[in-house]
CSV table of C-alpha atoms in Angstrom, one decimal:
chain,number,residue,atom,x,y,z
A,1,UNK,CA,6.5,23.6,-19.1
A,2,UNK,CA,5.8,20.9,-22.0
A,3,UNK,CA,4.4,17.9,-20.4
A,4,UNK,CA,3.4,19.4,-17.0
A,5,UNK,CA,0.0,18.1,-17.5
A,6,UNK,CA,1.4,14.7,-17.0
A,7,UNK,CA,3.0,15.3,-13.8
A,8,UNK,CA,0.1,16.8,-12.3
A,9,UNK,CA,-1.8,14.0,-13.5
A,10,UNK,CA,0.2,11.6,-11.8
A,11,UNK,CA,0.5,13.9,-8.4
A,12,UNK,CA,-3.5,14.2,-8.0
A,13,UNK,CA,-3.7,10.0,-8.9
A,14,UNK,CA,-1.2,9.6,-6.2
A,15,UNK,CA,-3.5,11.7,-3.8
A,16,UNK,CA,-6.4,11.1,-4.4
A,17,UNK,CA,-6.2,7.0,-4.2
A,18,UNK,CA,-4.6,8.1,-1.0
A,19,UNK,CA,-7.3,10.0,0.3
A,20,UNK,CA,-9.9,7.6,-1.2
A,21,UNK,CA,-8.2,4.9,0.9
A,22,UNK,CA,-8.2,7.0,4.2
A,23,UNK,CA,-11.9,7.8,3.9
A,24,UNK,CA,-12.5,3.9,2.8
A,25,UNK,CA,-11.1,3.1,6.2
A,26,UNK,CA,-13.0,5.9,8.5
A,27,UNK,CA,-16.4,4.7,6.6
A,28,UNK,CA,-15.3,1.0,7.5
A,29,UNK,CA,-14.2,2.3,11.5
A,30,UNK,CA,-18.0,4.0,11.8
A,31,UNK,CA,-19.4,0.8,10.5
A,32,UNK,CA,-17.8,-1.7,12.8
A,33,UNK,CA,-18.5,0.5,15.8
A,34,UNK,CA,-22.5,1.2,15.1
A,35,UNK,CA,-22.0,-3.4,14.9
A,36,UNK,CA,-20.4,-3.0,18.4
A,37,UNK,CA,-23.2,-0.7,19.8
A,38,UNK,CA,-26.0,-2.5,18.3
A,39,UNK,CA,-24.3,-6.2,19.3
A,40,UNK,CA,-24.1,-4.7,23.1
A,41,UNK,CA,-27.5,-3.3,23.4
A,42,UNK,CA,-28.6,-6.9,22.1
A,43,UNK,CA,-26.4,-8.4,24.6
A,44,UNK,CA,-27.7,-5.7,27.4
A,45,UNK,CA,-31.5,-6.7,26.1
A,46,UNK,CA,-31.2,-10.2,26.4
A,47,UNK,CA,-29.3,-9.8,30.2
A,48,UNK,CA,-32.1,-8.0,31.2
A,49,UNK,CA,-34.9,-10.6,30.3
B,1,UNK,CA,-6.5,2.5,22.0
B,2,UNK,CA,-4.4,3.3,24.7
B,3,UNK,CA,-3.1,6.9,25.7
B,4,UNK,CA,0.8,5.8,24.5
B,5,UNK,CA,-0.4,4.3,21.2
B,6,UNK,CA,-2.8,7.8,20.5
B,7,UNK,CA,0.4,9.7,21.2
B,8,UNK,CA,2.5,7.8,18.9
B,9,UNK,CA,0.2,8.1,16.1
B,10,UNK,CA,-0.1,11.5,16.4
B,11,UNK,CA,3.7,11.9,16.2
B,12,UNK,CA,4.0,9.6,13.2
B,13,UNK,CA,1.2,11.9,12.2
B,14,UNK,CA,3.6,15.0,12.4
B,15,UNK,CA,6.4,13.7,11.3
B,16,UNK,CA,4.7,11.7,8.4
B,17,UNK,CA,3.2,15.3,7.3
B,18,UNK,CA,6.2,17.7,7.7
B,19,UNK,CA,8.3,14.6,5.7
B,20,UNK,CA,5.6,14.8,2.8
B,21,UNK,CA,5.1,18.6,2.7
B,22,UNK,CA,9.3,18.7,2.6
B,23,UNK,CA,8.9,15.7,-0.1
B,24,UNK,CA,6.5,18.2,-2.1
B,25,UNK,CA,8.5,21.1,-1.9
B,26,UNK,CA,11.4,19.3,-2.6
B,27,UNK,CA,9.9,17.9,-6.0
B,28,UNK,CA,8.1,21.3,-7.3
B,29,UNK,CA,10.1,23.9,-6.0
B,30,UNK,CA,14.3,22.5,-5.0
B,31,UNK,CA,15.3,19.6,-7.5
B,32,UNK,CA,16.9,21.0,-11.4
B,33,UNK,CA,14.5,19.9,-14.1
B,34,UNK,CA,16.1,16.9,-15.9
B,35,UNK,CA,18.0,18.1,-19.7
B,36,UNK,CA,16.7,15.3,-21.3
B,37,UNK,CA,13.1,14.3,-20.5
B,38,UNK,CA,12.2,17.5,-18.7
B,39,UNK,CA,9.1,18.2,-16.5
B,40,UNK,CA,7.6,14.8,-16.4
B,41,UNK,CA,10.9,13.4,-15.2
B,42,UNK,CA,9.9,14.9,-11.5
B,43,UNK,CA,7.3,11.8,-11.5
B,44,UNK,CA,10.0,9.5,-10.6
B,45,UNK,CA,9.9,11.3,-7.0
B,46,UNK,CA,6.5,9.8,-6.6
B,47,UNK,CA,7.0,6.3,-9.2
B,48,UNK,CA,10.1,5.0,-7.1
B,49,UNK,CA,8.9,5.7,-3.8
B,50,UNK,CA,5.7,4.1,-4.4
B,51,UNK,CA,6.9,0.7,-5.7
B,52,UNK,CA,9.6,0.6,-2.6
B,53,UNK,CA,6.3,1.1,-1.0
B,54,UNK,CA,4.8,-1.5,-2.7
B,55,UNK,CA,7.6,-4.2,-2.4
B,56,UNK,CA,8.1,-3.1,1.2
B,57,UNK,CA,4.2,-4.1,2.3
B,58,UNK,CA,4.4,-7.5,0.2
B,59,UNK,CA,7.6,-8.0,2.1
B,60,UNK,CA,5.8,-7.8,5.8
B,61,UNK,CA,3.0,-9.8,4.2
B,62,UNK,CA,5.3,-12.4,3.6
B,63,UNK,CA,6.6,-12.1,7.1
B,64,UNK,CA,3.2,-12.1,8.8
B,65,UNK,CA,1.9,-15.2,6.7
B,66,UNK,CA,4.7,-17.2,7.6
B,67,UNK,CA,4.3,-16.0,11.6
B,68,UNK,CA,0.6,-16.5,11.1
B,69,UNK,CA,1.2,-19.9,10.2
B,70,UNK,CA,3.7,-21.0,12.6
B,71,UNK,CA,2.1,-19.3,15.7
B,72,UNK,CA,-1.7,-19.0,14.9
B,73,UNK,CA,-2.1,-15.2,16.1
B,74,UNK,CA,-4.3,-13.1,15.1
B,75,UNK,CA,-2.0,-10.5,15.0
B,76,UNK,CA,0.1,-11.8,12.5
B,77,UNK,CA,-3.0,-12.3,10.6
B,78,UNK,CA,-4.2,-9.0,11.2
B,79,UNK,CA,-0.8,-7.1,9.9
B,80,UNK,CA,-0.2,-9.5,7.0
B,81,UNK,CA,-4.0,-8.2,5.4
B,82,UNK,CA,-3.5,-5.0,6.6
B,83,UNK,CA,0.0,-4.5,4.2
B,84,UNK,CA,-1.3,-6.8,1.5
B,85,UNK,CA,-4.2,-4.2,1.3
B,86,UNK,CA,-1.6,-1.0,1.3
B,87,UNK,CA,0.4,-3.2,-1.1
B,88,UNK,CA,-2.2,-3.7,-3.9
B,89,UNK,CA,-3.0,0.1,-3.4
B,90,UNK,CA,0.2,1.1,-3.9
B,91,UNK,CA,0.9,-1.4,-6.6
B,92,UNK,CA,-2.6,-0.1,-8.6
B,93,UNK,CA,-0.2,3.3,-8.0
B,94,UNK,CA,2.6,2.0,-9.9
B,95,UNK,CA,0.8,0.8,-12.8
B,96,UNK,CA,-1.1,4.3,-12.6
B,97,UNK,CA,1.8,6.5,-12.7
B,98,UNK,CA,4.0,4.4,-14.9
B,99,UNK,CA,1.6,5.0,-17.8
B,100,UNK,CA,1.5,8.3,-17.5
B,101,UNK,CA,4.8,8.8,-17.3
B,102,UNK,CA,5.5,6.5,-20.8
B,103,UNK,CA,3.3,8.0,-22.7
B,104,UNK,CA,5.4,11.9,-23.2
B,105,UNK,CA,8.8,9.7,-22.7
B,106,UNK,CA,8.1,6.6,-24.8
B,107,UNK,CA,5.2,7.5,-26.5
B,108,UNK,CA,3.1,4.8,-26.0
B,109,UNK,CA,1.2,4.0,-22.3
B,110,UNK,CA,1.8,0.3,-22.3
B,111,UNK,CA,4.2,-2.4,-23.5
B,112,UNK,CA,4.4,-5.6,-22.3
B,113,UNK,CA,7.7,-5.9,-21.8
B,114,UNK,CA,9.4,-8.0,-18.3
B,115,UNK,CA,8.7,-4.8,-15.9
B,116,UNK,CA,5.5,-3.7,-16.5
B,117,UNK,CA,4.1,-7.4,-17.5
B,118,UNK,CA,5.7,-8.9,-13.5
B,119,UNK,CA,4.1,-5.5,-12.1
B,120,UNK,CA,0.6,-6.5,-13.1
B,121,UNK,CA,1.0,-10.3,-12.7
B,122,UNK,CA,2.5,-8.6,-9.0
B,123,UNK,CA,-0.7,-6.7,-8.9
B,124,UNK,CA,-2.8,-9.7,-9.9
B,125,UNK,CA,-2.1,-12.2,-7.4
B,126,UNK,CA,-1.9,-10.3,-4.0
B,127,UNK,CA,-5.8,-9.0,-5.0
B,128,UNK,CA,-6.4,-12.6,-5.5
B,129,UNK,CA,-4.7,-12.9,-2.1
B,130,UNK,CA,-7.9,-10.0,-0.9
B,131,UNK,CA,-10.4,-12.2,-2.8
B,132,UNK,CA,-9.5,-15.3,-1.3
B,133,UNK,CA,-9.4,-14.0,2.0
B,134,UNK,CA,-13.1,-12.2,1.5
B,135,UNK,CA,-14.3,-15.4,0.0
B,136,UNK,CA,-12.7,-18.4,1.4
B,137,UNK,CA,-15.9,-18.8,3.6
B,138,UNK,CA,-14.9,-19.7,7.3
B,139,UNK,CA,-12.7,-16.6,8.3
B,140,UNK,CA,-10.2,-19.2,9.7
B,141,UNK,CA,-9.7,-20.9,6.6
B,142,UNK,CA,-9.5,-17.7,4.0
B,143,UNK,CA,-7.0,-16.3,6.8
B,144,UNK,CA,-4.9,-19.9,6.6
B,145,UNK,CA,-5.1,-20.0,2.7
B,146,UNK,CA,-4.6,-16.5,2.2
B,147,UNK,CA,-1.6,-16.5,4.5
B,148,UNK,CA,-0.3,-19.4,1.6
B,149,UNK,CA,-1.0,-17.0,-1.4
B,150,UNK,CA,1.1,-14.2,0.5
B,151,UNK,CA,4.0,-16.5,1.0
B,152,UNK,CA,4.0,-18.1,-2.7
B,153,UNK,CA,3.0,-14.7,-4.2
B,154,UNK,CA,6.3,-12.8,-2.4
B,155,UNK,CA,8.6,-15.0,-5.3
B,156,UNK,CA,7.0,-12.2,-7.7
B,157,UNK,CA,8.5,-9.4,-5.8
B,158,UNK,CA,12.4,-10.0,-6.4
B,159,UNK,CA,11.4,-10.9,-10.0
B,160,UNK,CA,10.2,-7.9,-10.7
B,161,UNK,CA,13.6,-6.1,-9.2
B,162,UNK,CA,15.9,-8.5,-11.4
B,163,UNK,CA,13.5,-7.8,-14.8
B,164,UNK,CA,15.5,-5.1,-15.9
B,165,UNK,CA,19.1,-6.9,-15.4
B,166,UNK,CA,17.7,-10.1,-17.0
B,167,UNK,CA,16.2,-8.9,-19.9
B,168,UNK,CA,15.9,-6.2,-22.5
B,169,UNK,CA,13.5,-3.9,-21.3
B,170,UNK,CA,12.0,-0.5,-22.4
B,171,UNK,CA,11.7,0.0,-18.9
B,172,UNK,CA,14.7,1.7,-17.3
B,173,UNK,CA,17.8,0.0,-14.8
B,174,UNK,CA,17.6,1.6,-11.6
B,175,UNK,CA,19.2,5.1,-11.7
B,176,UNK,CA,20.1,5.0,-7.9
B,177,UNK,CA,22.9,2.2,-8.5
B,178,UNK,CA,24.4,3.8,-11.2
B,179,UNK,CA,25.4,7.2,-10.2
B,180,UNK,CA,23.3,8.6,-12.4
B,181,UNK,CA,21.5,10.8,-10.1
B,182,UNK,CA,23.2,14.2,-9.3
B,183,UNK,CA,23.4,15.0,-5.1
B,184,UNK,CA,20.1,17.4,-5.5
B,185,UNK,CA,18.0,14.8,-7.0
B,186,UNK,CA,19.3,11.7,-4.6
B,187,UNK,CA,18.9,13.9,-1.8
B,188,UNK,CA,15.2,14.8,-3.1
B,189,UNK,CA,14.9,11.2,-4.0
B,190,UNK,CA,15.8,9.7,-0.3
B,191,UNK,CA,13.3,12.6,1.2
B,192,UNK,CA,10.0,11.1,-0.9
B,193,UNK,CA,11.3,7.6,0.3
B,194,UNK,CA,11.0,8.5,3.7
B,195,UNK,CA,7.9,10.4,3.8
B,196,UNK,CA,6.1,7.7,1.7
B,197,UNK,CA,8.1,5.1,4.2
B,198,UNK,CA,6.0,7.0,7.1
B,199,UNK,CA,2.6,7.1,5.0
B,200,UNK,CA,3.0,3.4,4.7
B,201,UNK,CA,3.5,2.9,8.5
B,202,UNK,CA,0.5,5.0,9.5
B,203,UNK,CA,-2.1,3.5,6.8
B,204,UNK,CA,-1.1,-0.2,7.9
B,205,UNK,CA,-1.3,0.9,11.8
B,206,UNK,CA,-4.5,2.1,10.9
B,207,UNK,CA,-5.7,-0.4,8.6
B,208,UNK,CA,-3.8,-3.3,11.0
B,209,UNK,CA,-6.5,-2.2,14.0
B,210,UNK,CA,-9.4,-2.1,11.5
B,211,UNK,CA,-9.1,-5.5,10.5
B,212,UNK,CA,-8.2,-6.6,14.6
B,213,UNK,CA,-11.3,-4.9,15.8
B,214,UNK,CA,-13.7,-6.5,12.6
B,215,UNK,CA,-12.4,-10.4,13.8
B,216,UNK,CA,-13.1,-9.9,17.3
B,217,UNK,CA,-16.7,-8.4,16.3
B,218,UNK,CA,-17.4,-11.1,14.3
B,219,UNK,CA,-16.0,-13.6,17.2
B,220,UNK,CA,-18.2,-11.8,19.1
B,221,UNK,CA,-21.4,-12.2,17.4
B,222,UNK,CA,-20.6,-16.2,16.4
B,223,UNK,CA,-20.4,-16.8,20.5
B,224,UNK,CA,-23.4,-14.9,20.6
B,225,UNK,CA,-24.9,-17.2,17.8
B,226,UNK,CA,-23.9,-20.4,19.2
């Protein structure tokens, strides 16, 4: 098993920029929609006056 | 999202997840350990697939720069940053997992031979093609020049295939074309391909519809402005 440190290192750096990349995108999703709800209560608002 | 498009990502999400778990198993548990290099050799099941992964999304970045540019769409647009952005990842992933697998077989992490040194010029210009779409100013404009960089950048792609033939490198020629892979280990080989194949798909969907929904927000709030 010489070595095997290496191939896990590899495996988890495969993974985890994976799942770093995943959670990048649902943290960039939740941003753009709080922009949408806080762009159409503006819009709402300013119908209203 | 519609009902057909939430179905069909949940299907790719399936299939992408039984084809990686098979991939896995395939890697630790089926394929012989190679004589010569051992162990570490099994990190080709992961290298290879991610720089076909790699090439693949610089390769529909190319093809959505030149649409872009011929029809003006922002769908074009849309998909061209999307697989630039899954590109560089996967290309940081190459020049991750190369390293570690030089150092126990050539003992050293780096050399800057025609492989590795095309990899990280590769590298370089598509997250210049990221900066000059962030930065460019006038979304339009980054969107046009960008769509330039992933055209002229593509040339880099093909190079970095044909290193190995043209010059002496310490890097490897491709095992695949040479029959130097026995059935268990192509077999293994072609499974990894296609799970990462189906990773690649569902990150750019995802990633394609992120960068969609962010234009038409910010069209939104420059009508608002004006």
């Amino acid at each position: 098993m010489e070595n095997l440190g290496y191939l896990l290192a590899a495996f988890a750096v495969v993974w985890a920029a994976v799942f770093g990349y995943v959670w990048f995108m649902q943290r960039k999703q939740r941003a753009l929609e709080r922009e949408i709800e806080l762009l159409r209560e503006s819009m709402d608002k300013s119908r209203e006056k | 999202m519609s009902g057909t498009s939430k179905l069909r990502d949940t299907l790719l999400l399936a299939l992408a997840l039984a084809a990686m778990l098979a991939a896995l198993a395939m890697v630790f548990v089926y394929v012989p350990t190679e004589k010569t290099s051992g162990i570490v050799q099994r990190i080709f099941y992961f290298h290879v697939p991610v720089a076909w992964v790699a090439s693949l999304a610089f390769l529909v970045t190319f093809i959505g720069s030149i649409l872009y540019l011929s029809k003006r769409t922002a769908r074009w647009n849309a998909l061209a940053a999307a697989s630039a952005e899954v590109g560089v990842l996967f290309t940081t992933l190459i020049l991750l997992t190369g390293p570690i697998w030089a150092r126990p077989a050539w003992g050293i992490w780096w050399t800057w031979d025609a492989r590795l040194t095309t990899s990280l010029v590769l590298w370089l210009i598509y997250v210049a093609y990221l900066l000059v779409r962030r930065f460019a100013g006038e979304a339009e404009r980054g969107a046009r020049l960008a769509a330039v960089v992933g055209i002229a950048g593509f040339i880099d792609v093909p190079l970095v295939f044909v290193t190995v033939n043209l010059w002496r490198t310490q890097h490897p020629t491709p095992l695949i074309f040479e029959g130097g892979l026995t059935t268990a280990m192509l077999i293994t080989l072609l499974v990894c391909l296609a799970a990462f194949t189906l990773l690649y798909i569902l990150l750019v969907r995802q990633a394609t519809r992120l960068k969609t929904l962010e234009s038409e927000l910010r069209l939104l709030q420059r009508l608002r402005e004006e």
